[in-house]
Amino acid sequence: MHAGAWWLWALGLATAASRTTNPLLLGLIVGVAGYVVAARRTDAPWARSYGAFVKLGLFVIGLRLVFSMLLGSPIPGTHTLFTLPEIPLPAWAQGIRFGGRVTAEQLVFAFYDGAKLATLLICVGAANALANPARLLKSLPAALYEAGVAVVVAMTFAPNMVADVVRLRTARRLRGRPTGGVKAVLQIGLPVLEGALERSVAVAASMDARGYGRTAHVPPAVRHTTNALTLGGLLGMCAGTYGLLAAEGAGYGLPVLGIGLVLALAGLRLGGRRSVRTRYRPDRWGVRAWLVAGSGAAVAALLIRAASVDPEGLRPGVVPLVAPALPLWPAAAILIGLLPALVAPVPPTSSKELDR
């Protein structure tokens, strides 16, 4: 499976999550992503990062609730749950309060807001768990290769760190030492950081020995043309996207987006002359990759449409406080995201399972 297809699928789910604050729909998106990850992830180190992103999402929700309780919220409410001691602030901090009345409406609003951000993080975690970062780097255009190296190294940092933490916790457990508490976290954190530093130095040395970062000489006119095309294309894409999302710019949004996309592709094509590397056995974008990427795009498009047709269903109100309802056809649209669990290739059986 092409690594880019997994990222497009996950970004489609993330786009769908950004259009709603309904906790039932957000939970459905998380369930779809989790099922696909459980069905199609491999035994590679980066495949274990999904659980860490789920924990990070729960932490974000808890942090959002704590800040809402301490700093208040602009959401008016009449259902007071409790009252915190309010600390008086100086005059220059007028408009900010610390403590005070905590209402059910503000907590529900904070939970909806935190759940949306947590779902976005979990979708990114699903892409991290399913896509091979090395194959993704190999598939990038030549003009984006240097930036892609930095992005891939950043993406693989979290999975490798999670794998190191799991390995050290297992070693401490086998030796009869505690794996929880502040002291254990400090004793595990130092070897993890040391290992990450040593791995980074080793990767940098090996990449330098293999010629990474070396570029070919191109005339100044080509460089200037490349910069103009790339910058103009990106600006055109931003303006076109803004026009499509704005209420009054739908008429010119699509043409400007198309012109910007053509200019950006021309700039990337011309900028590829600076790269002298070759590509060994490039990944093919087959029918399965189209289906996986298309399922994510379909979920995103249908949720964007649902947000304009039924905004109350996708954004349940908190004033007055009402229980969220599950809109049926947006929920059915999210289930399209399960398609990769059926069409993506089954990962190879691990050596551990073969030994059993």
PDB file of N, CA and C in Angstrom, residues 1-6 8 134-136 138-140 279-293 343-345:
ATOM      1  N   MET A   1       0.840  -1.196   0.000  1.00  0.00           N
ATOM      2  CA  MET A   1       0.000   0.000   0.000  1.00  0.00           C
ATOM      3  C   MET A   1       0.881   1.254   0.000  1.00  0.00           C
ATOM      4  N   HIS A   2       0.558   2.202  -0.864  1.00  0.00           N
ATOM      5  CA  HIS A   2       1.306   3.455  -0.928  1.00  0.00           C
ATOM      6  C   HIS A   2       1.097   4.240   0.368  1.00  0.00           C
ATOM      7  N   ALA A   3       2.210   4.753   0.937  1.00  0.00           N
ATOM      8  CA  ALA A   3       2.107   5.475   2.210  1.00  0.00           C
ATOM      9  C   ALA A   3       1.267   6.747   2.074  1.00  0.00           C
ATOM     10  N   GLY A   4       1.310   7.380   0.907  1.00  0.00           N
ATOM     11  CA  GLY A   4       0.522   8.589   0.722  1.00  0.00           C
ATOM     12  C   GLY A   4      -0.975   8.347   0.794  1.00  0.00           C
ATOM     13  N   ALA A   5      -1.413   7.130   0.417  1.00  0.00           N
ATOM     14  CA  ALA A   5      -2.847   6.819   0.493  1.00  0.00           C
ATOM     15  C   ALA A   5      -3.320   6.795   1.944  1.00  0.00           C
ATOM     16  N   TRP A   6      -2.493   6.246   2.829  1.00  0.00           N
ATOM     17  CA  TRP A   6      -2.874   6.247   4.251  1.00  0.00           C
ATOM     18  C   TRP A   6      -2.985   7.671   4.783  1.00  0.00           C
ATOM     19  N   LEU A   8      -3.647  10.430   3.056  1.00  0.00           N
ATOM     20  CA  LEU A   8      -4.838  11.084   2.500  1.00  0.00           C
ATOM     21  C   LEU A   8      -6.105  10.581   3.181  1.00  0.00           C
ATOM     22  N   ALA A 134       9.578   5.791   5.715  1.00  0.00           N
ATOM     23  CA  ALA A 134      10.647   5.712   4.722  1.00  0.00           C
ATOM     24  C   ALA A 134      10.077   5.637   3.306  1.00  0.00           C
ATOM     25  N   ARG A 135       9.004   4.877   3.129  1.00  0.00           N
ATOM     26  CA  ARG A 135       8.383   4.792   1.804  1.00  0.00           C
ATOM     27  C   ARG A 135       7.696   6.101   1.430  1.00  0.00           C
ATOM     28  N   LEU A 136       7.164   6.804   2.447  1.00  0.00           N
ATOM     29  CA  LEU A 136       6.575   8.116   2.171  1.00  0.00           C
ATOM     30  C   LEU A 136       7.629   9.101   1.696  1.00  0.00           C
ATOM     31  N   LYS A 138      10.361   8.332   0.156  1.00  0.00           N
ATOM     32  CA  LYS A 138      10.795   7.935  -1.179  1.00  0.00           C
ATOM     33  C   LYS A 138       9.837   8.409  -2.260  1.00  0.00           C
ATOM     34  N   SER A 139       8.573   8.597  -1.904  1.00  0.00           N
ATOM     35  CA  SER A 139       7.567   8.979  -2.886  1.00  0.00           C
ATOM     36  C   SER A 139       7.418  10.483  -3.050  1.00  0.00           C
ATOM     37  N   LEU A 140       8.116  11.266  -2.241  1.00  0.00           N
ATOM     38  CA  LEU A 140       7.975  12.719  -2.346  1.00  0.00           C
ATOM     39  C   LEU A 140       8.605  13.240  -3.624  1.00  0.00           C
ATOM     40  N   ARG A 279      15.769   6.901  -7.677  1.00  0.00           N
ATOM     41  CA  ARG A 279      14.727   6.250  -6.870  1.00  0.00           C
ATOM     42  C   ARG A 279      14.698   4.759  -7.205  1.00  0.00           C
ATOM     43  N   TYR A 280      14.925   3.918  -6.183  1.00  0.00           N
ATOM     44  CA  TYR A 280      14.991   2.478  -6.394  1.00  0.00           C
ATOM     45  C   TYR A 280      13.610   1.858  -6.172  1.00  0.00           C
ATOM     46  N   ARG A 281      13.084   1.210  -7.186  1.00  0.00           N
ATOM     47  CA  ARG A 281      11.801   0.516  -7.114  1.00  0.00           C
ATOM     48  C   ARG A 281      10.709   1.415  -6.523  1.00  0.00           C
ATOM     49  N   PRO A 282      10.283   2.436  -7.261  1.00  0.00           N
ATOM     50  CA  PRO A 282       9.255   3.361  -6.722  1.00  0.00           C
ATOM     51  C   PRO A 282       7.930   2.652  -6.464  1.00  0.00           C
ATOM     52  N   ASP A 283       7.234   3.105  -5.437  1.00  0.00           N
ATOM     53  CA  ASP A 283       5.926   2.538  -5.097  1.00  0.00           C
ATOM     54  C   ASP A 283       4.900   2.911  -6.160  1.00  0.00           C
ATOM     55  N   ARG A 284       4.050   1.974  -6.480  1.00  0.00           N
ATOM     56  CA  ARG A 284       3.001   2.203  -7.466  1.00  0.00           C
ATOM     57  C   ARG A 284       1.706   2.615  -6.772  1.00  0.00           C
ATOM     58  N   TRP A 285       1.014   3.559  -7.373  1.00  0.00           N
ATOM     59  CA  TRP A 285      -0.284   4.001  -6.848  1.00  0.00           C
ATOM     60  C   TRP A 285      -1.352   3.178  -7.576  1.00  0.00           C
ATOM     61  N   GLY A 286      -1.743   2.075  -6.961  1.00  0.00           N
ATOM     62  CA  GLY A 286      -2.662   1.155  -7.602  1.00  0.00           C
ATOM     63  C   GLY A 286      -4.117   1.407  -7.240  1.00  0.00           C
ATOM     64  N   VAL A 287      -4.943   0.423  -7.590  1.00  0.00           N
ATOM     65  CA  VAL A 287      -6.383   0.544  -7.343  1.00  0.00           C
ATOM     66  C   VAL A 287      -6.673   0.612  -5.847  1.00  0.00           C
ATOM     67  N   ARG A 288      -5.976  -0.189  -5.062  1.00  0.00           N
ATOM     68  CA  ARG A 288      -6.206  -0.169  -3.615  1.00  0.00           C
ATOM     69  C   ARG A 288      -5.878   1.198  -3.010  1.00  0.00           C
ATOM     70  N   ALA A 289      -4.799   1.811  -3.486  1.00  0.00           N
ATOM     71  CA  ALA A 289      -4.451   3.145  -2.966  1.00  0.00           C
ATOM     72  C   ALA A 289      -5.531   4.163  -3.324  1.00  0.00           C
ATOM     73  N   TRP A 290      -6.069   4.049  -4.544  1.00  0.00           N
ATOM     74  CA  TRP A 290      -7.158   4.963  -4.924  1.00  0.00           C
ATOM     75  C   TRP A 290      -8.371   4.765  -4.026  1.00  0.00           C
ATOM     76  N   LEU A 291      -8.706   3.507  -3.717  1.00  0.00           N
ATOM     77  CA  LEU A 291      -9.872   3.249  -2.862  1.00  0.00           C
ATOM     78  C   LEU A 291      -9.655   3.771  -1.448  1.00  0.00           C
ATOM     79  N   VAL A 292      -8.447   3.561  -0.901  1.00  0.00           N
ATOM     80  CA  VAL A 292      -8.168   4.028   0.466  1.00  0.00           C
ATOM     81  C   VAL A 292      -8.218   5.554   0.535  1.00  0.00           C
ATOM     82  N   ALA A 293      -7.524   6.204  -0.398  1.00  0.00           N
ATOM     83  CA  ALA A 293      -7.533   7.669  -0.389  1.00  0.00           C
ATOM     84  C   ALA A 293      -8.928   8.207  -0.707  1.00  0.00           C
ATOM     85  N   VAL A 343     -10.100  -3.383   1.806  1.00  0.00           N
ATOM     86  CA  VAL A 343      -9.382  -3.405   0.526  1.00  0.00           C
ATOM     87  C   VAL A 343      -7.867  -3.330   0.697  1.00  0.00           C
ATOM     88  N   ALA A 344      -7.379  -2.816   1.821  1.00  0.00           N
ATOM     89  CA  ALA A 344      -5.925  -2.726   2.008  1.00  0.00           C
ATOM     90  C   ALA A 344      -5.349  -4.116   2.220  1.00  0.00           C
ATOM     91  N   PRO A 345      -4.119  -4.337   1.771  1.00  0.00           N
ATOM     92  CA  PRO A 345      -3.514  -5.675   1.942  1.00  0.00           C
ATOM     93  C   PRO A 345      -3.305  -6.018   3.415  1.00  0.00           C
TER      94      PRO A 345
END
